[in-house]
Every structure is written in C-alpha cells, then in structure tokens.
PDB file of N, CA and C in Angstrom:
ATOM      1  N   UNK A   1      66.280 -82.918-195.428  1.00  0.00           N
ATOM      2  CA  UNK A   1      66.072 -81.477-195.373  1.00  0.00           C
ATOM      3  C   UNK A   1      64.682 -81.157-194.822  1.00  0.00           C
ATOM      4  N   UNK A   2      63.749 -81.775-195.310  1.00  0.00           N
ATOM      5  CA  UNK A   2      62.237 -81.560-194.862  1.00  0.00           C
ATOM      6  C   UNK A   2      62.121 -82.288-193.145  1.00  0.00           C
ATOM      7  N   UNK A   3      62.822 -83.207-192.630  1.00  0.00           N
ATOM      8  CA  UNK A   3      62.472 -83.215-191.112  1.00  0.00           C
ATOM      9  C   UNK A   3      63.039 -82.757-190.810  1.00  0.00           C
ATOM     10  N   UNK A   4      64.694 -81.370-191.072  1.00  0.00           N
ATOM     11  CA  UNK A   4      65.340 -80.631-190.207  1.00  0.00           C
ATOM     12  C   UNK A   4      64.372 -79.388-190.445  1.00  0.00           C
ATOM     13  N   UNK A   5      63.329 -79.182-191.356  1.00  0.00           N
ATOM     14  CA  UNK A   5      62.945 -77.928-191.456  1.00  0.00           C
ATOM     15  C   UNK A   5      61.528 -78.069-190.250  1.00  0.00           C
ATOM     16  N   UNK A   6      61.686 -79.478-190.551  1.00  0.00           N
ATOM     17  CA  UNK A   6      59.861 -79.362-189.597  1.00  0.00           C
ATOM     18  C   UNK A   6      60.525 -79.759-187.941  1.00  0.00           C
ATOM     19  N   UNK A   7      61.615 -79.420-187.866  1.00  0.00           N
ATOM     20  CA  UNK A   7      62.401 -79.337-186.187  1.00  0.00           C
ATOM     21  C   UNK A   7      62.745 -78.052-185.784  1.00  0.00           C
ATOM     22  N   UNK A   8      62.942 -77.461-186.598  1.00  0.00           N
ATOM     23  CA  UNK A   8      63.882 -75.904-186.562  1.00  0.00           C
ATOM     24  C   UNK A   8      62.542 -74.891-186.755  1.00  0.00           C
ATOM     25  N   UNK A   9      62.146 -74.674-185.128  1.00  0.00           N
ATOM     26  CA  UNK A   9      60.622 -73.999-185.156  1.00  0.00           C
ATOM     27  C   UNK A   9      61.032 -72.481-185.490  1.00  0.00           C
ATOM     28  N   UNK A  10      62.343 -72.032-185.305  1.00  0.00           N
ATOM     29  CA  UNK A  10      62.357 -70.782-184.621  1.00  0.00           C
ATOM     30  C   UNK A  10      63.255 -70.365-186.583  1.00  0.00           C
ATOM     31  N   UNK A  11      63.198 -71.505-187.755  1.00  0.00           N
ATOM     32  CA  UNK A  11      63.354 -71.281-188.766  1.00  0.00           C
ATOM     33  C   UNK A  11      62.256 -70.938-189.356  1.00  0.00           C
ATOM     34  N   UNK A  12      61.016 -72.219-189.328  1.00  0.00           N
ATOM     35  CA  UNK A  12      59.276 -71.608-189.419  1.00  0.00           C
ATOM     36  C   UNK A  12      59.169 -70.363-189.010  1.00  0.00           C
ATOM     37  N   UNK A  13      59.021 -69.942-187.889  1.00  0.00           N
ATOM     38  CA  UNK A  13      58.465 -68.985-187.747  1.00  0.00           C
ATOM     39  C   UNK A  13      59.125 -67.734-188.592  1.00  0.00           C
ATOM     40  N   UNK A  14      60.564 -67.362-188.646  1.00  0.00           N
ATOM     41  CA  UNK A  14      61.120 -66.687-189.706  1.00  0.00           C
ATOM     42  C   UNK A  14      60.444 -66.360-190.921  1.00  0.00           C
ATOM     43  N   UNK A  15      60.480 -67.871-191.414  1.00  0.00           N
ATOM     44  CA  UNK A  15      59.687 -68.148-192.921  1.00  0.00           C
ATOM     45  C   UNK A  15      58.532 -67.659-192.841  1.00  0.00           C
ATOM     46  N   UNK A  16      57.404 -68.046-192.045  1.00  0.00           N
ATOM     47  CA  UNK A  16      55.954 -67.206-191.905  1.00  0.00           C
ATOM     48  C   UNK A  16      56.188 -65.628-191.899  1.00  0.00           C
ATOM     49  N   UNK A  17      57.056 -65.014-191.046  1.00  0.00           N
ATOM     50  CA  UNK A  17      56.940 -63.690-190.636  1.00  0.00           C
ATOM     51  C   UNK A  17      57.620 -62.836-192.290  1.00  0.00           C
ATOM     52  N   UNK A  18      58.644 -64.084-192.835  1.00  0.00           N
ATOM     53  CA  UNK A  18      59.076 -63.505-193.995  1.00  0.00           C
ATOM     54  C   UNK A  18      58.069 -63.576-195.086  1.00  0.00           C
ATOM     55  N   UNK A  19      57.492 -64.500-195.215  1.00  0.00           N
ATOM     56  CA  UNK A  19      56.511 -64.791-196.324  1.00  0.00           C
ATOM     57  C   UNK A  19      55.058 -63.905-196.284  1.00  0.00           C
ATOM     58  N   UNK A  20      55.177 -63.514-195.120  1.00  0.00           N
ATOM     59  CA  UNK A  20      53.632 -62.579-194.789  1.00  0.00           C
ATOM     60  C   UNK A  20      53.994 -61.181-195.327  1.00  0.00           C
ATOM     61  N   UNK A  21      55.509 -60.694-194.462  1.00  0.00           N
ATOM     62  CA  UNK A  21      56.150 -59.372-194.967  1.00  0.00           C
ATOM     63  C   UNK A  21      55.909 -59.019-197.010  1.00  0.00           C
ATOM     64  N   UNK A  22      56.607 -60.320-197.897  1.00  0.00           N
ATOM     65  CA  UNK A  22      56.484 -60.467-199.062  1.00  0.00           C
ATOM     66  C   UNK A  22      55.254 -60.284-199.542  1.00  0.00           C
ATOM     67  N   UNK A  23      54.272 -61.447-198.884  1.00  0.00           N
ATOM     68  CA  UNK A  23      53.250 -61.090-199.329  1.00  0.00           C
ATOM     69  C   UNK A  23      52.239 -59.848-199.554  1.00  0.00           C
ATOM     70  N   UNK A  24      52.547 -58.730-198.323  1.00  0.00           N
ATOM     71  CA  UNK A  24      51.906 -57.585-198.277  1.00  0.00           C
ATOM     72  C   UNK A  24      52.738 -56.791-198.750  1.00  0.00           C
ATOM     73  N   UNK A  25      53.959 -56.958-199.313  1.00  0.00           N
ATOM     74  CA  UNK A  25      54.628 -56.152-200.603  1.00  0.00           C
ATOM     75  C   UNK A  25      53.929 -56.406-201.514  1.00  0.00           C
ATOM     76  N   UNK A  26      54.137 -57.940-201.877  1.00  0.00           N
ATOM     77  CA  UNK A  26      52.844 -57.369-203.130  1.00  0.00           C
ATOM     78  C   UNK A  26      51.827 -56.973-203.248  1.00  0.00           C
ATOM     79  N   UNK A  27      50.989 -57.659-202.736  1.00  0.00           N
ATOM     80  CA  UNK A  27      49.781 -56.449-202.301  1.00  0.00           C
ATOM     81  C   UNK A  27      49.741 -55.466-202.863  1.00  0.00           C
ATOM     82  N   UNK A  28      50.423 -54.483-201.657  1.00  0.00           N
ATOM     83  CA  UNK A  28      50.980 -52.509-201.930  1.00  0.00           C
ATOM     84  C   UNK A  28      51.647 -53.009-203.464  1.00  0.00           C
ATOM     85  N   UNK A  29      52.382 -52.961-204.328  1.00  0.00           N
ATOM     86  CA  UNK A  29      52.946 -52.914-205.361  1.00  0.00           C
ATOM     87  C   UNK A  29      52.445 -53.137-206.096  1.00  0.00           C
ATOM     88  N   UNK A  30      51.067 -54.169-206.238  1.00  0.00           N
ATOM     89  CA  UNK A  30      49.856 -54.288-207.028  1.00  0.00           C
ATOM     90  C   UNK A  30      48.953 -53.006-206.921  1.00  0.00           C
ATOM     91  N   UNK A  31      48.690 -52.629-205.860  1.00  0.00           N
ATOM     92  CA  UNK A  31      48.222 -51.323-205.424  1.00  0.00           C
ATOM     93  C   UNK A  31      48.206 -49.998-206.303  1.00  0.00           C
ATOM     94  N   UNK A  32      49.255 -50.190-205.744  1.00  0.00           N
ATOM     95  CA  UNK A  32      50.514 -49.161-206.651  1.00  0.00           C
ATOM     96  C   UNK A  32      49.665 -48.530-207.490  1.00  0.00           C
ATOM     97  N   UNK A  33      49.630 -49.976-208.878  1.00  0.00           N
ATOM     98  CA  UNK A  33      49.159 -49.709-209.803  1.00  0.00           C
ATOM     99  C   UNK A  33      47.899 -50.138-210.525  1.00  0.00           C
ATOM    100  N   UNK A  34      47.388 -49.224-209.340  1.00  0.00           N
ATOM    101  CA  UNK A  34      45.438 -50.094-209.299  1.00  0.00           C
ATOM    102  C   UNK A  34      45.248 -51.284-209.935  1.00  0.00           C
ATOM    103  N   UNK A  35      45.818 -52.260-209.512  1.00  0.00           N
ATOM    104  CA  UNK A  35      46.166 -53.554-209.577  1.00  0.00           C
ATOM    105  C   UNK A  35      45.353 -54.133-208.332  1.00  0.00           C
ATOM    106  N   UNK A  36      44.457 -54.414-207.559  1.00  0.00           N
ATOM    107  CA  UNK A  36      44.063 -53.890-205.896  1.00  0.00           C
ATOM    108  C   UNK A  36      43.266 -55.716-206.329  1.00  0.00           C
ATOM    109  N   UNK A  37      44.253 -56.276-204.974  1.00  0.00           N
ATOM    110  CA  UNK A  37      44.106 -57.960-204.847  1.00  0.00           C
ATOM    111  C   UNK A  37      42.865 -57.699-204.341  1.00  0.00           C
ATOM    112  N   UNK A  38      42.066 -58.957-204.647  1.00  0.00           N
ATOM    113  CA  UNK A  38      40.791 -59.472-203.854  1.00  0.00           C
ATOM    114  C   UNK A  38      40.774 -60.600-203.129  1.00  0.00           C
ATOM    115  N   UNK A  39      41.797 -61.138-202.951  1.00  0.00           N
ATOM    116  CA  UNK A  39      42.161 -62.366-202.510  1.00  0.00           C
ATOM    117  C   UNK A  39      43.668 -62.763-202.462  1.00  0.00           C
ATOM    118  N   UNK A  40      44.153 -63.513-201.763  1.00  0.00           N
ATOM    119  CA  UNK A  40      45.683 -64.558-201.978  1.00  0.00           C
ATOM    120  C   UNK A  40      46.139 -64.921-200.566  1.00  0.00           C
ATOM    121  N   UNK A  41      47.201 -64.818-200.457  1.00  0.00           N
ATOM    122  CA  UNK A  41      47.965 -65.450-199.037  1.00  0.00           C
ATOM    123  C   UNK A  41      49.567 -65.078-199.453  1.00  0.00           C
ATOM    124  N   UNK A  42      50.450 -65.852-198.517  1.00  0.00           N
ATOM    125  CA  UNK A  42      51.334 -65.070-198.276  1.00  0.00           C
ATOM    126  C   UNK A  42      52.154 -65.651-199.522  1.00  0.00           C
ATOM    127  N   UNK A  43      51.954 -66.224-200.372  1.00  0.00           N
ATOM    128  CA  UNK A  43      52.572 -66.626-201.630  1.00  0.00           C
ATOM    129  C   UNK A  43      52.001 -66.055-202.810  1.00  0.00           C
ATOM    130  N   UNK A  44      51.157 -65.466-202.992  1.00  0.00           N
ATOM    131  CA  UNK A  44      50.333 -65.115-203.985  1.00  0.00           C
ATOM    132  C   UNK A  44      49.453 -63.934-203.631  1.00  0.00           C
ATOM    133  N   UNK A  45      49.156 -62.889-204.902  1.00  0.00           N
ATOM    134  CA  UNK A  45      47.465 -62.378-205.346  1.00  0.00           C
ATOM    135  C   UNK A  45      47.490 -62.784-206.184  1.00  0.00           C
ATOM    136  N   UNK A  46      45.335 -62.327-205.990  1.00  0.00           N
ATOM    137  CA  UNK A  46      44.699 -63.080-206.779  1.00  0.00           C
ATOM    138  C   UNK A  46      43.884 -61.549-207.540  1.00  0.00           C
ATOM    139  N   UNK A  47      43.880 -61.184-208.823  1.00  0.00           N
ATOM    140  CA  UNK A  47      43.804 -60.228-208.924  1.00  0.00           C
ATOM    141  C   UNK A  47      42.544 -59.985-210.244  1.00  0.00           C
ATOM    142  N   UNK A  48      41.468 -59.703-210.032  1.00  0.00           N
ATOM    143  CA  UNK A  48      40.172 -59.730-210.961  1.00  0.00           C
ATOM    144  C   UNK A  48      40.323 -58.342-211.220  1.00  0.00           C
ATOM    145  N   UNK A  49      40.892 -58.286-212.802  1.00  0.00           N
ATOM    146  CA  UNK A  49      40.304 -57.571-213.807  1.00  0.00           C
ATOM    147  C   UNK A  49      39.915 -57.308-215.315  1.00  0.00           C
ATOM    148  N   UNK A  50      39.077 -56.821-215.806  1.00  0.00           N
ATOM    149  CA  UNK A  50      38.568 -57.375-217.033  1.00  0.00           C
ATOM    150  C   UNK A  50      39.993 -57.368-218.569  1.00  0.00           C
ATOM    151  N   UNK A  51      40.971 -57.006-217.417  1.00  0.00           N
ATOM    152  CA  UNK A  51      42.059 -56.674-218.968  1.00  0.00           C
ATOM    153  C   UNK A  51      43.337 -58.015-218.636  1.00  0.00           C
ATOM    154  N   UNK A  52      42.547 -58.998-217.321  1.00  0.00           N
ATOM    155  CA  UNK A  52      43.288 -60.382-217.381  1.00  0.00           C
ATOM    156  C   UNK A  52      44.108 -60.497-218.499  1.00  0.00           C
ATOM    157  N   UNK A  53      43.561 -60.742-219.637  1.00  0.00           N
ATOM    158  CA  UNK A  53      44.141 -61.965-221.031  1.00  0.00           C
ATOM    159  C   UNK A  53      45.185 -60.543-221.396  1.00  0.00           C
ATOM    160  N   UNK A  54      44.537 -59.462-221.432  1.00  0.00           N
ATOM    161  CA  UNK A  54      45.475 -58.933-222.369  1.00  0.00           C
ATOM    162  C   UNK A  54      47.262 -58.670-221.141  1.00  0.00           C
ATOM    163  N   UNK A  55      46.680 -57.926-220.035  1.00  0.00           N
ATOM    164  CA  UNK A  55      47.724 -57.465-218.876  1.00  0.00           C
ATOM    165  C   UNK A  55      49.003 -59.321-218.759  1.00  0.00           C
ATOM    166  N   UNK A  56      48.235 -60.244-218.461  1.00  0.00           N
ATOM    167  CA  UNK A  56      48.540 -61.619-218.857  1.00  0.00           C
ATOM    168  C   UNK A  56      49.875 -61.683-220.026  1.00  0.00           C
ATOM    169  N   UNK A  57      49.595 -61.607-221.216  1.00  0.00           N
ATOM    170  CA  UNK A  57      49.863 -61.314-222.493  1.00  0.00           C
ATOM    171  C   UNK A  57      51.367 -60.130-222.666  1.00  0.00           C
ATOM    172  N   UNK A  58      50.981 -58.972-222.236  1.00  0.00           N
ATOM    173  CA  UNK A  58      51.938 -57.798-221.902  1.00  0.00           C
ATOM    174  C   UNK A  58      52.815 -58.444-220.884  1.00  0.00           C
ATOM    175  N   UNK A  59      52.617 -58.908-220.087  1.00  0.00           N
ATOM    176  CA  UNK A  59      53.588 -59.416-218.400  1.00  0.00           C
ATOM    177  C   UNK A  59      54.252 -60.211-219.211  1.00  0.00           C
ATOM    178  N   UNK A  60      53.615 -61.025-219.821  1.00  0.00           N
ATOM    179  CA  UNK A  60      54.844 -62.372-220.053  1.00  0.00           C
ATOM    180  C   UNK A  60      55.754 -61.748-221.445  1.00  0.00           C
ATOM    181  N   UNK A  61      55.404 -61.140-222.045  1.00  0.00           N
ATOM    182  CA  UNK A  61      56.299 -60.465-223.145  1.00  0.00           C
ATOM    183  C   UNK A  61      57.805 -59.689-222.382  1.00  0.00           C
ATOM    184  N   UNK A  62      57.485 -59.043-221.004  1.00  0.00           N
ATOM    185  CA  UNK A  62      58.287 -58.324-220.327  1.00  0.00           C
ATOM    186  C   UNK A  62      58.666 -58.982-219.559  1.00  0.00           C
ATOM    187  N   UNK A  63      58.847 -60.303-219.294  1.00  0.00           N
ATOM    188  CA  UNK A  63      59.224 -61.473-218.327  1.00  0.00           C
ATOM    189  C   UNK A  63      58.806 -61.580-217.111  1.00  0.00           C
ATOM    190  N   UNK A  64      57.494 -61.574-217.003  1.00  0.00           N
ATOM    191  CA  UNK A  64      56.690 -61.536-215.720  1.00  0.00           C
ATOM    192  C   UNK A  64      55.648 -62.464-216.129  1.00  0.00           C
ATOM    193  N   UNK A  65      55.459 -63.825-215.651  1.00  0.00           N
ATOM    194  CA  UNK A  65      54.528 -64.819-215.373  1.00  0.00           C
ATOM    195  C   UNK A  65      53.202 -64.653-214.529  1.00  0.00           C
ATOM    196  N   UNK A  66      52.333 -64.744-215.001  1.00  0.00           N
ATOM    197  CA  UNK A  66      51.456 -64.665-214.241  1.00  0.00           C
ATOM    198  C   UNK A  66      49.927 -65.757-214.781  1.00  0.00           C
ATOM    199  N   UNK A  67      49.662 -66.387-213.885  1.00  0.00           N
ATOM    200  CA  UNK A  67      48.333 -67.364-213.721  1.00  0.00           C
ATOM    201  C   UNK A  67      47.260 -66.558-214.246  1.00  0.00           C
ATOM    202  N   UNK A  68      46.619 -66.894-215.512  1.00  0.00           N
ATOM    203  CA  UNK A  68      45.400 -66.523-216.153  1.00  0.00           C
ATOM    204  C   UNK A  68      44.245 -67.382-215.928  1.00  0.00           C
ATOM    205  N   UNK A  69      43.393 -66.480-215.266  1.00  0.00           N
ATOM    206  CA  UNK A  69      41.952 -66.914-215.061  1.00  0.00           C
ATOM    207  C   UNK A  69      40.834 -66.545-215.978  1.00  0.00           C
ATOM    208  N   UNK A  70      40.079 -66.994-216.478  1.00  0.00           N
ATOM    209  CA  UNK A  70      39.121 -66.798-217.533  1.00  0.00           C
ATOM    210  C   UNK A  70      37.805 -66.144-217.064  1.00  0.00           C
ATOM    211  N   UNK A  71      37.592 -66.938-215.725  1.00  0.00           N
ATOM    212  CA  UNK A  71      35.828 -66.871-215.566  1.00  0.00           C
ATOM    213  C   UNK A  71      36.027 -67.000-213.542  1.00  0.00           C
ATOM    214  N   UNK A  72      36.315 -65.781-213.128  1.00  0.00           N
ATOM    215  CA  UNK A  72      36.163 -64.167-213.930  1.00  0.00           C
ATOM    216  C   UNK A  72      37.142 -64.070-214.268  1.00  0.00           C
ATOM    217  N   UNK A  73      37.376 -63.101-215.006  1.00  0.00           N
ATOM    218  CA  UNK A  73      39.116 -62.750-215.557  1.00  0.00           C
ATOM    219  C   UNK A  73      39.482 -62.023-214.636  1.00  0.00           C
ATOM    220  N   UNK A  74      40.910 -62.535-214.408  1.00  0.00           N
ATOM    221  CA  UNK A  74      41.937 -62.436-213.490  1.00  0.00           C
ATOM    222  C   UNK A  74      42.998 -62.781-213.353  1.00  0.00           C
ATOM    223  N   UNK A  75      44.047 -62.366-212.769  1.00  0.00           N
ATOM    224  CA  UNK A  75      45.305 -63.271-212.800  1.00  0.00           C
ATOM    225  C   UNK A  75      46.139 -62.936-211.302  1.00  0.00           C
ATOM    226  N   UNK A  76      46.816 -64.811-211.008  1.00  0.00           N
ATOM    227  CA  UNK A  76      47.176 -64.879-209.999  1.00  0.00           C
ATOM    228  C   UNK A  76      48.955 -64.288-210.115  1.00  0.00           C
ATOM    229  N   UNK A  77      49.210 -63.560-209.317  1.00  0.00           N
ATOM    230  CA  UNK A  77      50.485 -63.319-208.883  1.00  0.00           C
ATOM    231  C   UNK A  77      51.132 -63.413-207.732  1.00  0.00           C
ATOM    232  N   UNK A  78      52.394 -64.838-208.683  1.00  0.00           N
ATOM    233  CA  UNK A  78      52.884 -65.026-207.501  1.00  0.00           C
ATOM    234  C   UNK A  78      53.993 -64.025-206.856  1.00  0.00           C
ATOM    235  N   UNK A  79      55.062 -64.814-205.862  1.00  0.00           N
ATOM    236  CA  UNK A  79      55.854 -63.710-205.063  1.00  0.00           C
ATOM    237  C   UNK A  79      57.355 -63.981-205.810  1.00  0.00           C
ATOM    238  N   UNK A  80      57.697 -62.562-206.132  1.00  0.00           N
ATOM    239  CA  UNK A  80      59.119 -62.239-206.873  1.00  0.00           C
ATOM    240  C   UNK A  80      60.013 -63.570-206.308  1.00  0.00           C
ATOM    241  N   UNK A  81      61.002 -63.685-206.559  1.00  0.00           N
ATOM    242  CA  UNK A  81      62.248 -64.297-206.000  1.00  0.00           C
ATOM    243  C   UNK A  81      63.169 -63.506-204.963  1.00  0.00           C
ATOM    244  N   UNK A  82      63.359 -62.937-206.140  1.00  0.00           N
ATOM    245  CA  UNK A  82      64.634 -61.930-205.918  1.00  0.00           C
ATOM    246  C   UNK A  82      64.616 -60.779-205.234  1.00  0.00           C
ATOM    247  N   UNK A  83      65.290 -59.949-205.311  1.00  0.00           N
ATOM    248  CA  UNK A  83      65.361 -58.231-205.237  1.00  0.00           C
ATOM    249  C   UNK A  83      65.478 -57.616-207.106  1.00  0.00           C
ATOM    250  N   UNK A  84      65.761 -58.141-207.870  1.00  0.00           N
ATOM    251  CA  UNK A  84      65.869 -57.789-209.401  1.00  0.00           C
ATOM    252  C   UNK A  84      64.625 -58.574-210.275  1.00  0.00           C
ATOM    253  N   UNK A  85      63.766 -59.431-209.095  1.00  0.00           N
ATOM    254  CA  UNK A  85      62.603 -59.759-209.544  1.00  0.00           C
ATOM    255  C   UNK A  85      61.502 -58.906-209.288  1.00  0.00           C
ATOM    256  N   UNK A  86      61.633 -58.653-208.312  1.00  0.00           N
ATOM    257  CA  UNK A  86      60.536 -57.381-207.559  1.00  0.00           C
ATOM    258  C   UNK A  86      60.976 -56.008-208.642  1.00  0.00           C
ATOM    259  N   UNK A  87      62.163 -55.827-208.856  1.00  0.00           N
ATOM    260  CA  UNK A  87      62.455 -54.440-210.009  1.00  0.00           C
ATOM    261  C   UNK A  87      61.696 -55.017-211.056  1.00  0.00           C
ATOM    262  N   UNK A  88      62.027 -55.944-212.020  1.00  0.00           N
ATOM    263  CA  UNK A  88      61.156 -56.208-212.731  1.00  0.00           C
ATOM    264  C   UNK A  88      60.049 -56.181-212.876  1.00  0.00           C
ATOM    265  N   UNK A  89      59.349 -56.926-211.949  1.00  0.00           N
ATOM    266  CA  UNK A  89      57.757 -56.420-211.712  1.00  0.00           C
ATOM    267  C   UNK A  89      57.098 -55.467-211.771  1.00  0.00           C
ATOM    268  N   UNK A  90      57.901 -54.472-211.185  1.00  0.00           N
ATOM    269  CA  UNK A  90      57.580 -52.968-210.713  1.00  0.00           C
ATOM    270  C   UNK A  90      58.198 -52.445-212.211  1.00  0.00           C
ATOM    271  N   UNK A  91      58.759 -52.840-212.692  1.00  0.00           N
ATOM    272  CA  UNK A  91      58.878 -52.239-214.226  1.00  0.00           C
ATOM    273  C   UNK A  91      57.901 -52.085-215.503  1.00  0.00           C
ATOM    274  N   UNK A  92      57.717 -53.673-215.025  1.00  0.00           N
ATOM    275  CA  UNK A  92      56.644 -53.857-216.256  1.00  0.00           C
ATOM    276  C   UNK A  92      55.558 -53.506-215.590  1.00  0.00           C
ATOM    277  N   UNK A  93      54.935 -53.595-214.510  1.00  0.00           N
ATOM    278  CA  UNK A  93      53.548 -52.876-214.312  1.00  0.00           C
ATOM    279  C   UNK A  93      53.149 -51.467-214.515  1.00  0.00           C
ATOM    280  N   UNK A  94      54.943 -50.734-214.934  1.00  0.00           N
ATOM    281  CA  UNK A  94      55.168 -49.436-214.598  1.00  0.00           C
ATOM    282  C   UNK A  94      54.365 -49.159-216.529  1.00  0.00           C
ATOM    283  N   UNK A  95      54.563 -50.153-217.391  1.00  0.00           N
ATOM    284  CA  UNK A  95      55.126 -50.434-218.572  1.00  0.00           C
ATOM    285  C   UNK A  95      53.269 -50.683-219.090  1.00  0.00           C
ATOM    286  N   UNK A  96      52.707 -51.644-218.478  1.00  0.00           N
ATOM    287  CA  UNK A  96      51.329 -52.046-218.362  1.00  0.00           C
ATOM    288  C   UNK A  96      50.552 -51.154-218.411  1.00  0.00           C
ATOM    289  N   UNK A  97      50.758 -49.975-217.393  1.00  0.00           N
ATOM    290  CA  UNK A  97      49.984 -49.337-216.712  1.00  0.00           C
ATOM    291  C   UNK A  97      50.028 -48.105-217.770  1.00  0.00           C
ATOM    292  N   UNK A  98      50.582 -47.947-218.414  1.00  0.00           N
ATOM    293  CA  UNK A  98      50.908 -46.565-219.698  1.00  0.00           C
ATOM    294  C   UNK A  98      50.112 -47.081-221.046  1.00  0.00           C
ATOM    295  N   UNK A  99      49.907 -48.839-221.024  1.00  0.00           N
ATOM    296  CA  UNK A  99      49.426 -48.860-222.504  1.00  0.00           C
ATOM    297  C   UNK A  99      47.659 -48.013-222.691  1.00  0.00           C
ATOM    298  N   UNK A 100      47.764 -48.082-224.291  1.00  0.00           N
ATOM    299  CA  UNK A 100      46.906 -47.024-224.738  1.00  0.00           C
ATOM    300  C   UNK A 100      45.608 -48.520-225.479  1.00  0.00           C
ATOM    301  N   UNK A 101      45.022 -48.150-226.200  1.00  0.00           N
ATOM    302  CA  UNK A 101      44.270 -49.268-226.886  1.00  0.00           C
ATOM    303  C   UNK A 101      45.111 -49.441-227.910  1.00  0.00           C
ATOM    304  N   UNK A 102      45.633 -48.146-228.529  1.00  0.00           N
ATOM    305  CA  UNK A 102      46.277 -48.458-229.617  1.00  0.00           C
ATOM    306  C   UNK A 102      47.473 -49.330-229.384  1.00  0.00           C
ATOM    307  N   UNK A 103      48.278 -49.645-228.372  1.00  0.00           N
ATOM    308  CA  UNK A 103      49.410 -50.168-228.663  1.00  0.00           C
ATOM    309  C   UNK A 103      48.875 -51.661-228.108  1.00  0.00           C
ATOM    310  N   UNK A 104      47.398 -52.387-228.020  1.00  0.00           N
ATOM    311  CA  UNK A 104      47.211 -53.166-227.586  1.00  0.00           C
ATOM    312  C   UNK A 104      46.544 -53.971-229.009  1.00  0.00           C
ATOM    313  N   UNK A 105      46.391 -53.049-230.171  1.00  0.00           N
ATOM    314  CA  UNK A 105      45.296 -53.439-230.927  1.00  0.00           C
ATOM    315  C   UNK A 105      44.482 -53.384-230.730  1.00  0.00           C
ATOM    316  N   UNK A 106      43.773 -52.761-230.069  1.00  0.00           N
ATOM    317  CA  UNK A 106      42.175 -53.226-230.166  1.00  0.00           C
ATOM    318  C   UNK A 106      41.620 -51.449-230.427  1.00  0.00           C
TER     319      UNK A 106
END
C-alpha cells in the first residue's frame, strides 16, 4: 500500500490539497471560538491558552481529545475524521465557550 501511494502522484497531491483545505477549517472553527492557533500544519493546531488544563478537561468529558501542553499552556488539536466529528467539535466548543467559573469550580 505505501509504494502504490508513493507512485500515485496525482493521489499525493489530492491528499496535500485535501489536508491543507482541513487544516484551515480548523483554524476558522478554532477561530470561531476565540480559540485563534499560533501555530500547526495541515494535521493539527497548536493552540496557547491559559485555560489549557481546564478547556483540555471539558473537551474530553464531551468526546473531544485534545494534546495538553503545560509550559506554556496549550493544547494541540488535531483534524476531525469525519463530517459528525467536525459536528462534534463545533459542539463542544459551542459548550466550552458558555462555561462560567462556577460550573468549572473554581
């Protein structure tokens, strides 16, 4: 499978043009919700803000994974799967983005 993929140029290039498209969805959809990447590529953002551990914490409760960084706090997000992965996402950030202190504890 891996030397028909590294023959089939005009499949690469697909994959790049698709994976770049994805990638600057997320982006905008991080955006969205002043979520605003400082970094990543076409598989990932990389996203520094001081509510990392807790936003971290909330995502994965709502089934959204995301790479926790400590120092600085941040977290990497990778790229949906799906089309009902990208809803998800966009759910729970919808979900994130409403909490209060109080419903965080602190």
């Amino acid at each position: 499978a891996a030397a028909q993929a590294l023959d089939d140029h005009r499949w690469q290039e697909l994959t790049r043009k698709r994976l770049k498209a994805a990638g600057e969805r997320l982006a905008a959809l991080l955006q969205l919700y002043e979520l605003a990447p400082q970094g990543g590529c076409a598989l990932f953002q990389w996203v520094p803000t001081a509510r990392a551990a807790e936003l971290h914490d909330r995502l994965a409760r709502l089934g959204v994974i995301t790479r926790l960084f400590e120092n600085p706090a941040s977290l990497r997000f990778g790229l949906p799967g799906t089309e009902t992965d990208w809803a998800r996402l966009d759910a729970a950030l919808a979900a994130v983005r409403t909490l209060t202190p109080a419903d965080t504890g602190a």
